[in-house]
Amino acid sequence: MKAAELIRVRLDAGQDVFVLRRLGRAAAELAGLEPQDQVRVATALSEVGREVYGPGAAAVIALGDDELLITLNHEKRSGLAGSEGVRLAGRLVDQVELDDGHVTLAKRLRPRPRRGRIADIRMGLARLAPVSVLDELRDQNRELAATLDDVRRLNAELQETNTGVLAMYNQLSAELEETNRGVVALYAELDEKSSQLREATEARNRFWATVSHELRTPLHSVIGLVRLLTGPGGDPLTDEQAHQIELIGNSTRTLLHLVSELLDMAKAESGRLDPHPTTVSLTDVAEHLHVTMRPTRERGGVELRHHVAPEAATLHVDEGMLVTILRNLLSNALKFTESGEVRLEARADDDRGEAVITVADTGIGIPPEQLKRVFEDFYQVPGSFQVGARGTGLGLPYARRLAEALGGTLELSSTQGEGTTATLRLPHHGGPPEAERVLVADDDEVFRAAARRMLHGFAAHVDEAADGAAALEAMAAEPPDVILVDLLMPRVDGHALLHRMAEDDRLSRIPVVVVTVEPQHAPEGRAVLSKHGLRRDQLIQAIRQARGGEA
Amino acid sequence: MERVPILKLGDLLIVSIQVDLDDQTVLALKEDLAEVVVARGARGVIIDISAVEIVDSFTGRMLATIAEMCRMLDAHAVVVGMRPAVAITLVELGLSLGGVRTALNLEKGVALLDHVRGAVP
């Protein structure tokens, strides 16, 4: 009896046993076995297969005349005779034969099996072929090859996209570079323009200073000569001559006054106004002004009054500057007042810590549209009635500059036809300054000016530095009592400045107050203030705390 | 290797095996089920094997192991829907699955679990 082989499978791994089981069941079905027998064959194969699988093992399903034969070839050295799998399989199939390296299971077919032809059975089983491990590998290989192709195509596409992106990037960066060059050129041009402007301003100031200085010398000579001519020891003059020489003297004095104003303005422009505060009695100043200003008034009908409140009677301020401001204001008031009074009043504004000095007149007033322009250099209200009818138009601008140098403000308010009130506000607090020298390191000029104003009276000197490097130089030259540091500065910024200070033995003890627009980025352990809405009392308090912490 | 889905219904877990079980699948099922029983605090597990055609000694013993494991985790396991051919084969193999509760179908399995839990609170 020769059995026809239906299919052959390898039994390398446990998974192959599962495949054999399915093939065995299918073969049993195709061979015409009952469903129950199909399950028995499959289960028996499962049991035996589990015992024999391993490298080199294989199974052959074959169909004999009246039985289904499944032979499992294995390489197990030990015999399978007593194994459970073989024992259990024996209960499910009709015969189990064991010989060297082989196990053969036989299941008898029904006497008149309704089964297909061998070829059909083979084909049916082959259709389950993907289960064969080799085929599976082949399939997997084919899939892998397809995937590889896909990957290659994708790679090519990516490469193409990449080239595109690179080209775009190159183009963009070229364009950016060009724009950048333009910006740099523009910046250089601006820089040049601003340095030209600065030079022009400097030249103008130098011109003013030199010219007014050179002019004053001959004027003093002329005045001296006039005094000699009209003096008691001189040769007698006719009345006519005396009158003419008197006129020369008057004009020369006027000219000297104008030249002095020009010189003052030039000084103020070049920022060389350095106040030297002392304790000043405002009452005395007002008395003095009252006496000296009255004779300049030749007409009657205008009263000059003053009133100084006791709490504003003592100021800590540069006396010369204060007197100059008040003299300017009073002379203006008298100049433009025909009748009524000119009134100087002083009081203390405790809320803002300021002394408020007002000079009010009952003169012609200033039209509203001119109010701002009177602070411009050389500006004079056109067509106005001027009693003295002389001046350079520098008086008010100079007064305002002095007021700012003192840390104060000067404002005008006026009603046309009723009078003008000038209000001078100066920092006011009793006693000498608490700090000798404060350094403000900030690139923001506006803030430096504001800080200078706030610190006036608190500190005897306020130094400014536009960046960290300048601050280091300033500190090396004159160690300050405290330094205000901005974080965002060109060149050496605030963080770097603080770092350098900490490294330097001489500078590490200087108290620091950080004043910045971004307090949240300030370094730990420092007094920090926000620039926004900074008030004088906050700043002073922070400085006091910073200094107290060091003491 | 396929994974057998584990469905939650109230405090029951329903494991419906729709594939022919190979060794790895049944081992994975055992581990997955243990985790889910603990994670969900299930009190009953129904294992539906109505689609399973072949249960050999290994799979049979694994079903018994799973049932035992569930008991240790405070859950009752019921195997439902066993095909007649499978039952016959198991008996012929000498495996009676003594420790495993069985029911004819899902509905009876649920009723059995309700009954068991009613009796043993």
XYZ file of C-alpha atoms in Angstrom:
672
model
C 0.000 0.000 0.000
C 1.543 3.225 -1.113
C 0.260 6.404 0.516
C 0.000 9.595 -1.556
C 1.755 12.542 -0.010
C -0.532 15.550 0.371
C 1.677 18.219 1.956
C 4.859 18.593 3.903
C 5.551 21.210 6.616
C 8.522 22.066 8.794
C 8.220 21.939 12.576
C 10.964 24.317 13.609
C 9.010 26.225 16.241
C 5.885 26.003 18.357
C 4.044 28.155 15.862
C 4.585 25.461 13.197
C 2.704 22.969 15.364
C -0.280 25.263 15.151
C 0.062 25.304 11.365
C 0.307 21.504 11.234
C -2.828 21.267 13.377
C -4.824 23.406 10.930
C -3.479 21.531 7.931
C -4.269 18.184 9.598
C -7.829 19.285 10.253
C -8.241 20.491 6.657
C -6.729 17.261 5.292
C -9.069 15.206 7.455
C -12.035 17.161 6.164
C -10.934 16.819 2.541
C -10.323 13.120 3.086
C -13.981 12.789 4.104
C -13.672 12.315 7.857
C -16.524 13.245 10.212
C -16.244 16.642 11.980
C -15.623 14.895 15.292
C -12.764 12.909 13.737
C -11.371 16.058 12.163
C -11.135 17.575 15.641
C -9.583 14.370 16.973
C -6.878 14.360 14.275
C -6.103 18.015 14.800
C -5.942 17.623 18.569
C -3.730 14.544 18.282
C -1.346 16.431 15.981
C -1.289 19.253 18.475
C -0.315 16.865 21.279
C 2.404 15.009 19.359
C 3.681 18.085 17.539
C 4.312 19.772 20.859
C 6.568 16.835 21.801
C 8.664 16.733 18.644
C 9.065 20.247 17.236
C 12.565 21.613 17.020
C 15.243 22.353 14.431
C 15.080 19.902 11.538
C 11.716 18.448 12.497
C 9.079 18.111 9.766
C 5.706 16.512 9.176
C 4.234 14.800 6.116
C 0.498 14.363 5.645
C -0.320 11.489 3.314
C -3.442 9.659 2.204
C -3.460 5.876 1.987
C -6.222 3.672 0.602
C -8.212 3.548 3.775
C -6.386 5.743 6.206
C -4.972 9.203 6.729
C -1.291 8.989 7.657
C 0.689 11.729 9.296
C 4.358 11.147 9.816
C 6.405 13.419 12.046
C 10.178 13.256 11.593
C 12.121 14.503 14.526
C 15.642 14.605 15.861
C 14.892 13.940 19.518
C 17.516 11.636 20.929
C 15.363 10.427 23.776
C 12.589 8.074 22.899
C 9.052 9.310 22.797
C 7.590 6.024 23.979
C 6.492 7.173 27.413
C 5.677 10.763 26.543
C 2.285 12.198 27.429
C 1.719 13.673 23.995
C 2.064 10.289 22.303
C -0.110 8.684 24.982
C -2.867 11.268 24.541
C -2.677 11.109 20.733
C -3.107 7.357 20.955
C -6.575 7.938 22.464
C -7.669 10.073 19.528
C -6.350 8.225 16.465
C -6.479 4.590 15.542
C -2.783 3.890 15.562
C 0.453 5.522 16.712
C 3.694 3.968 15.474
C 7.018 4.941 16.921
C 10.345 4.110 15.330
C 13.738 5.766 15.188
C 13.149 9.452 14.427
C 9.585 8.977 13.242
C 6.126 9.106 14.745
C 3.299 8.021 12.468
C -0.338 8.647 13.292
C -2.984 6.757 11.352
C -6.715 7.530 11.274
C -8.925 5.123 9.446
C -11.266 6.475 6.822
C -14.877 5.413 6.391
C -15.445 2.404 4.139
C -16.881 4.406 1.299
C -15.373 7.772 1.713
C -16.876 10.612 -0.192
C -13.648 12.279 -0.906
C -12.154 14.337 -3.699
C -9.281 13.426 -5.920
C -5.767 13.545 -4.535
C -4.868 16.489 -6.760
C -7.877 18.463 -5.491
C -6.959 17.735 -1.906
C -3.375 18.854 -2.541
C -4.598 22.057 -4.106
C -7.021 22.673 -1.231
C -4.229 22.266 1.270
C -1.817 24.329 -0.798
C -4.366 27.127 -0.663
C -3.706 27.190 3.069
C -0.049 27.395 2.110
C 0.699 30.879 3.443
C 0.820 29.053 6.720
C 4.006 27.326 5.656
C 6.913 29.030 7.277
C 9.032 29.193 4.112
C 6.178 30.715 2.177
C 5.538 33.084 4.990
C 9.169 34.130 4.848
C 8.908 34.564 1.097
C 5.795 36.662 1.553
C 7.486 38.682 4.188
C 10.470 39.179 1.903
C 8.215 40.324 -0.903
C 6.470 42.751 1.432
C 9.789 43.983 2.714
C 10.996 44.551 -0.843
C 7.806 46.499 -1.606
C 8.237 48.522 1.562
C 11.850 49.144 0.632
C 10.712 50.464 -2.751
C 8.216 52.710 -1.017
C 10.866 53.943 1.342
C 13.225 54.609 -1.572
C 10.546 56.576 -3.409
C 9.696 58.509 -0.256
C 13.360 59.201 0.282
C 13.712 60.567 -3.246
C 10.678 62.785 -2.693
C 12.093 64.003 0.602
C 15.397 64.719 -1.062
C 13.623 66.761 -3.706
C 11.652 68.690 -1.081
C 14.865 69.203 0.804
C 16.540 70.690 -2.254
C 13.570 73.022 -2.663
C 13.702 74.087 0.952
C 17.424 74.633 0.722
C 17.008 76.783 -2.392
C 14.289 78.801 -0.672
C 16.455 79.177 2.404
C 19.384 80.383 0.319
C 17.199 82.882 -1.469
C 15.663 84.110 1.769
C 18.990 84.452 3.497
C 20.394 86.330 0.492
C 17.434 88.708 0.647
C 17.803 89.095 4.393
C 21.481 89.780 3.991
C 20.745 92.476 1.474
C 18.115 94.067 3.738
C 20.563 93.834 6.556
C 23.227 95.614 4.546
C 20.682 98.334 3.801
C 19.805 98.667 7.485
C 23.470 98.830 8.449
C 24.095 101.518 5.827
C 21.054 103.443 7.016
C 22.189 103.121 10.592
C 25.658 104.376 9.721
C 24.116 107.306 7.913
C 21.918 108.116 10.911
C 24.908 107.811 13.178
C 26.842 110.208 11.002
C 23.926 112.644 10.902
C 23.518 112.572 14.661
C 27.238 113.089 15.233
C 27.107 116.000 12.769
C 24.202 117.444 14.734
C 26.073 116.999 17.967
C 29.114 118.692 16.509
C 27.000 121.550 15.218
C 25.436 122.045 18.648
C 28.828 121.949 20.318
C 30.217 124.413 17.810
C 27.295 126.739 18.447
C 27.784 126.608 22.191
C 31.518 127.123 21.832
C 30.802 130.050 19.570
C 28.401 131.585 22.093
C 30.755 131.107 24.980
C 33.784 132.452 23.138
C 31.999 135.365 21.532
C 30.272 136.447 24.721
C 33.473 136.113 26.678
C 35.445 138.076 24.083
C 32.693 140.688 23.934
C 32.584 141.220 27.656
C 36.186 142.302 27.991
C 35.901 145.404 25.734
C 32.506 146.190 27.215
C 33.990 146.264 30.706
C 36.649 148.637 29.335
C 33.999 150.923 27.865
C 32.028 150.957 31.121
C 35.167 151.703 33.083
C 36.084 154.546 30.735
C 32.585 156.014 30.981
C 32.866 155.868 34.763
C 36.226 157.686 34.563
C 34.808 160.352 32.265
C 31.791 161.057 34.442
C 33.580 160.494 37.738
C 34.460 163.262 40.143
C 38.165 163.394 39.178
C 37.565 163.820 35.435
C 37.766 166.907 33.290
C 34.586 168.983 33.342
C 32.161 168.174 30.575
C 29.419 170.175 29.001
C 25.871 169.057 29.871
C 25.410 167.814 26.352
C 28.596 165.706 26.572
C 27.648 164.357 29.989
C 24.236 163.322 28.702
C 25.755 161.584 25.648
C 28.309 159.744 27.742
C 25.525 158.700 30.132
C 23.691 157.246 27.114
C 26.850 155.381 26.042
C 27.161 153.989 29.563
C 23.521 152.839 29.664
C 23.694 151.183 26.258
C 26.915 149.445 27.196
C 25.403 148.081 30.408
C 22.434 146.817 28.447
C 24.773 145.179 25.975
C 26.782 143.602 28.813
C 23.573 142.246 30.294
C 22.634 140.648 26.963
C 26.083 139.153 26.534
C 25.966 137.717 30.061
C 22.657 136.066 29.329
C 24.133 134.540 26.207
C 27.079 133.205 28.173
C 24.775 131.712 30.826
C 22.661 130.061 28.169
C 25.756 128.597 26.509
C 26.800 127.163 29.856
C 23.375 125.690 30.419
C 23.332 124.205 26.914
C 26.632 122.445 27.377
C 25.283 120.901 30.581
C 27.833 122.515 32.810
C 25.277 123.639 35.378
C 26.380 121.933 38.538
C 24.343 123.127 41.502
C 26.081 123.531 44.817
C 23.260 123.386 47.338
C 23.551 125.198 50.612
C 20.995 126.065 53.245
C 19.214 129.155 52.035
C 16.756 131.414 53.826
C 14.067 132.111 51.295
C 12.804 134.984 53.431
C 16.169 136.709 53.143
C 16.300 136.044 49.404
C 12.830 137.544 48.933
C 13.732 140.606 51.002
C 16.895 141.112 49.047
C 15.123 140.777 45.699
C 12.431 143.141 46.883
C 15.034 145.795 47.644
C 17.103 145.284 44.497
C 14.210 144.991 42.061
C 12.252 147.981 43.292
C 14.619 150.649 42.003
C 14.514 149.190 38.489
C 10.895 150.131 38.450
C 10.688 153.740 37.528
C 6.945 154.204 37.279
C 4.423 154.177 40.057
C 1.260 152.178 40.169
C 2.827 148.715 40.523
C 3.228 147.198 43.960
C 5.888 144.541 44.569
C 4.855 142.246 47.415
C 6.153 139.018 48.822
C 5.011 136.466 51.304
C 7.033 133.408 52.406
C 5.244 130.754 54.442
C 7.284 129.690 57.508
C 7.496 126.019 56.452
C 9.052 127.075 53.113
C 11.364 129.625 54.657
C 14.437 127.403 54.583
C 15.476 125.591 51.421
C 18.426 123.457 50.574
C 19.326 124.739 47.159
C 21.985 126.511 45.063
C 21.389 130.083 46.120
C 22.879 131.741 43.021
C 20.664 129.739 40.675
C 17.550 130.346 42.754
C 18.187 134.058 42.837
C 18.787 134.118 39.054
C 15.492 132.323 38.405
C 13.504 134.587 40.696
C 15.178 137.693 39.366
C 14.286 136.626 35.818
C 10.680 135.929 36.764
C 10.292 139.158 38.716
C 11.898 141.266 36.011
C 9.598 139.714 33.416
C 6.577 140.333 35.625
C 7.528 143.944 36.228
C 8.347 144.416 32.553
C 4.868 143.486 31.416
C 2.815 145.022 34.216
C 1.567 148.599 33.985
C -0.546 148.722 37.092
C -1.594 146.483 39.954
C 0.898 144.257 41.699
C 3.601 141.673 41.314
C 3.441 139.113 44.034
C 6.049 136.544 45.100
C 4.708 133.802 47.311
C 6.326 130.677 48.692
C 4.656 127.704 50.376
C 5.416 124.059 50.988
C 3.622 121.213 49.182
C 4.163 118.445 51.711
C 2.384 115.798 49.651
C 4.927 116.030 46.875
C 7.804 117.126 49.084
C 8.239 120.312 47.120
C 8.547 124.023 47.765
C 6.230 126.001 45.493
C 7.268 129.552 44.630
C 4.891 131.592 42.497
C 5.439 134.942 40.854
C 2.052 136.376 39.870
C 1.456 139.649 38.086
C -1.568 141.616 36.929
C 0.021 142.441 33.601
C -0.899 141.962 29.980
C -0.729 138.184 30.078
C 0.333 135.827 27.312
C -1.966 134.504 24.565
C -2.576 130.737 25.067
C -0.916 129.743 21.770
C 2.276 131.537 22.833
C 2.511 129.963 26.280
C 4.753 127.135 25.158
C 6.850 129.153 22.762
C 8.034 131.617 25.391
C 10.290 128.832 26.640
C 12.038 128.624 23.263
C 15.428 130.295 22.933
C 15.277 133.868 21.619
C 11.498 133.795 21.349
C 9.575 136.938 22.230
C 5.838 137.367 22.055
C 5.383 139.365 18.867
C 3.812 142.857 19.028
C 3.576 142.702 22.796
C 3.659 145.707 24.974
C 6.957 145.718 26.788
C 7.611 148.313 29.419
C 11.388 147.924 29.317
C 11.230 146.791 25.697
C 14.544 145.000 25.790
C 15.834 141.466 26.235
C 17.245 138.566 24.346
C 14.351 136.183 24.699
C 16.666 133.954 26.700
C 15.406 134.802 30.172
C 12.631 132.223 30.534
C 14.409 129.347 28.763
C 17.414 129.917 30.979
C 15.274 130.089 34.105
C 13.655 126.832 33.180
C 17.012 125.163 32.588
C 18.196 126.319 35.967
C 15.001 125.049 37.585
C 15.590 121.624 36.002
C 19.211 121.615 37.092
C 17.921 122.155 40.636
C 15.634 119.167 40.221
C 12.514 121.277 39.900
C 10.096 122.508 37.251
C 9.027 125.889 35.967
C 5.537 126.371 34.471
C 3.623 129.383 33.260
C -0.097 129.966 33.292
C -1.675 133.084 31.993
C -4.931 134.792 31.132
C -4.591 137.403 28.443
C -5.273 140.869 29.839
C -5.420 139.681 33.469
C -1.951 138.532 34.266
C 0.580 135.743 34.299
C 1.583 133.343 37.046
C 4.940 131.566 36.982
C 5.137 128.532 39.238
C 8.529 127.236 40.321
C 8.546 123.913 42.099
C 11.706 122.794 43.885
C 12.392 119.680 45.907
C 11.951 120.569 49.534
C 12.859 118.723 52.642
C 14.640 119.944 55.661
C 18.251 119.294 56.454
C 21.386 118.616 54.462
C 21.467 115.861 51.801
C 21.512 112.259 53.042
C 23.857 111.003 50.389
C 26.976 112.614 49.046
C 27.008 111.048 45.595
C 24.550 108.883 43.639
C 25.388 107.280 40.293
C 22.564 106.669 37.800
C 23.523 104.014 35.233
C 20.893 103.975 32.494
C 20.991 104.467 28.743
C 17.647 106.275 28.910
C 18.425 109.975 29.050
C 14.874 110.856 30.066
C 15.028 108.531 33.040
C 18.416 109.870 34.092
C 16.990 113.400 34.072
C 13.954 112.226 36.050
C 16.159 110.435 38.579
C 18.331 113.518 38.896
C 15.218 115.565 39.696
C 13.962 113.048 42.220
C 17.337 112.817 43.931
C 17.817 116.531 44.168
C 18.150 117.533 47.788
C 18.587 113.887 48.769
C 21.994 113.625 47.179
C 24.574 116.382 46.975
C 25.817 115.101 43.602
C 24.170 112.970 40.979
C 26.481 111.372 38.399
C 25.157 109.813 35.214
C 26.430 106.925 33.115
C 24.883 105.899 29.809
C 25.997 102.255 30.033
C 27.731 99.746 32.266
C 31.217 100.521 31.021
C 30.759 104.239 31.696
C 29.340 103.366 35.119
C 32.465 101.327 35.966
C 34.674 104.239 34.936
C 32.596 106.701 36.958
C 32.741 104.453 40.010
C 36.501 104.069 39.674
C 36.853 107.863 39.510
C 34.472 108.713 42.358
C 32.934 105.857 44.356
C 29.251 106.734 44.876
C 27.244 106.123 48.028
C 24.685 104.209 46.011
C 24.168 103.235 42.374
C 20.892 102.963 40.449
C 21.259 100.277 37.783
C 19.118 99.666 34.716
C 19.272 96.082 33.420
C 18.949 96.787 29.698
C 21.909 98.830 28.571
C 24.195 98.712 25.542
C 27.744 97.374 25.793
C 27.933 96.199 29.423
C 24.364 95.576 30.560
C 23.009 95.680 34.096
C 23.543 91.981 34.869
C 27.133 92.154 33.643
C 27.693 95.379 35.565
C 26.448 93.834 38.819
C 28.633 90.803 38.154
C 31.728 92.935 37.598
C 30.948 94.970 40.701
C 30.651 91.804 42.771
C 34.084 90.678 41.552
C 35.760 93.970 42.422
C 36.614 94.377 46.118
C 36.312 98.165 45.976
C 32.920 98.112 44.232
C 31.250 95.103 45.830
C 30.293 97.140 48.906
C 28.476 99.861 46.968
C 24.719 99.564 47.624
C 22.680 98.842 44.494
C 19.071 99.645 43.564
C 17.915 98.003 40.345
C 15.469 100.201 38.429
C 14.135 98.410 35.381
C 11.125 98.024 33.124
C 11.244 94.264 33.769
C 11.429 93.817 37.536
C 10.568 90.116 37.133
C 13.946 89.510 35.457
C 15.934 91.250 38.149
C 18.584 89.245 39.984
C 17.703 87.843 43.381
C 18.622 89.621 46.553
C 18.687 93.158 45.162
C 16.450 96.120 45.864
C 14.309 96.293 42.725
C 12.023 99.060 41.495
C 9.877 99.253 38.392
C 10.485 102.224 36.141
C 6.779 102.564 35.496
C 5.150 105.059 37.771
C 8.251 105.386 39.921
C 7.709 107.969 42.675
C 10.268 109.989 44.532
C 9.368 108.575 47.935
C 9.667 104.992 46.626
C 13.091 105.686 45.175
C 14.353 107.427 48.310
C 13.029 104.628 50.505
C 14.626 101.937 48.341
C 17.957 103.753 48.467
C 17.696 104.114 52.239
C 16.992 100.399 52.585
C 19.831 99.435 50.252
C 22.243 101.624 52.203
C 20.859 100.439 55.530
C 21.426 96.847 54.445
C 25.094 97.597 53.779
C 25.705 99.481 56.988
C 0.327 36.565 17.736
C -3.249 37.639 18.194
C -4.680 39.191 21.313
C -8.033 38.191 22.652
C -10.202 41.194 23.545
C -11.484 41.445 27.124
C -14.813 43.292 27.424
C -16.224 44.798 30.591
C -19.909 44.534 31.421
C -20.797 45.820 34.868
C -18.529 43.927 37.209
C -18.230 41.071 34.718
C -15.484 40.537 32.187
C -16.404 38.816 28.957
C -13.660 37.091 27.018
C -14.934 36.030 23.626
C -12.335 33.912 21.845
C -12.945 34.221 18.106
C -9.689 32.680 16.909
C -8.134 29.269 16.931
C -6.087 29.302 20.098
C -2.364 28.760 19.829
C -0.073 28.518 22.825
C 1.151 32.107 22.802
C -2.336 33.524 22.482
C -3.644 31.549 25.410
C -0.616 32.479 27.551
C -1.071 36.151 26.694
C -4.762 35.860 27.528
C -3.923 34.505 30.955
C -1.668 37.471 31.729
C -3.974 40.117 30.235
C -6.928 38.721 32.109
C -5.141 38.707 35.467
C -4.259 42.369 35.016
C -7.756 43.409 33.956
C -9.443 41.498 36.764
C -7.306 43.324 39.294
C -7.514 46.717 37.587
C -11.293 46.642 37.186
C -12.058 44.735 40.337
C -14.161 42.266 38.351
C -16.202 39.722 40.292
C -16.960 37.394 37.394
C -15.245 36.263 34.195
C -17.047 34.573 31.309
C -14.857 32.873 28.741
C -16.756 32.185 25.550
C -15.060 29.437 23.512
C -17.946 28.831 21.088
C -15.706 29.691 18.132
C -12.849 27.486 19.267
C -12.611 24.246 17.311
C -9.607 22.621 18.863
C -8.773 22.434 22.551
C -5.768 20.242 23.213
C -4.391 19.209 26.584
C -2.291 22.348 26.884
C -5.167 24.722 26.136
C -7.474 22.717 28.407
C -5.054 22.913 31.279
C -4.596 26.631 30.634
C -8.368 27.157 30.903
C -8.269 25.375 34.257
C -5.322 27.516 35.300
C -7.150 30.701 34.288
C -10.219 29.661 36.297
C -8.054 28.926 39.321
C -6.234 32.226 38.926
C -9.528 34.131 38.786
C -10.653 32.431 41.966
C -7.481 33.603 43.694
C -8.251 37.143 42.503
C -11.746 36.987 43.992
C -13.552 36.447 40.703
C -15.599 33.477 39.487
C -14.757 32.154 36.027
C -17.229 30.320 33.774
C -16.357 28.721 30.441
C -19.333 28.879 28.095
C -20.209 27.654 24.607
C -17.965 24.634 24.347
C -18.580 22.771 21.109
C -19.664 19.146 21.408
C -16.687 17.898 19.390
C -14.362 19.745 21.751
C -16.103 18.292 24.774
C -15.875 14.787 23.394
C -12.211 15.171 22.532
C -11.392 16.560 25.989
C -13.095 13.614 27.635
C -11.238 11.203 25.362
C -8.001 12.924 26.328
C -8.915 12.298 29.956
C -9.228 15.969 30.788
C -12.443 16.759 32.658
C -11.548 20.336 33.619
C -12.713 19.519 37.119
C -12.118 22.964 38.631
C -13.780 24.870 35.828
C -17.428 25.929 35.959
C -19.110 25.628 32.581
C -22.367 26.787 31.057
C -23.980 26.048 27.730
C -24.040 29.642 26.503
C -23.359 33.222 27.494
C -26.811 33.817 28.924
C -26.625 30.793 31.183
C -23.117 31.752 32.155
C -24.324 35.162 33.340
C -27.222 33.524 35.239
C -24.812 31.082 36.862
C -22.540 33.874 38.050
C -25.509 35.828 39.437
C -26.587 32.719 41.299
C -23.131 32.027 42.656
C -22.729 35.563 43.868
C -26.185 35.553 45.391
C -25.281 32.473 47.370
C -21.861 33.615 48.427
C -21.990 37.353 49.106
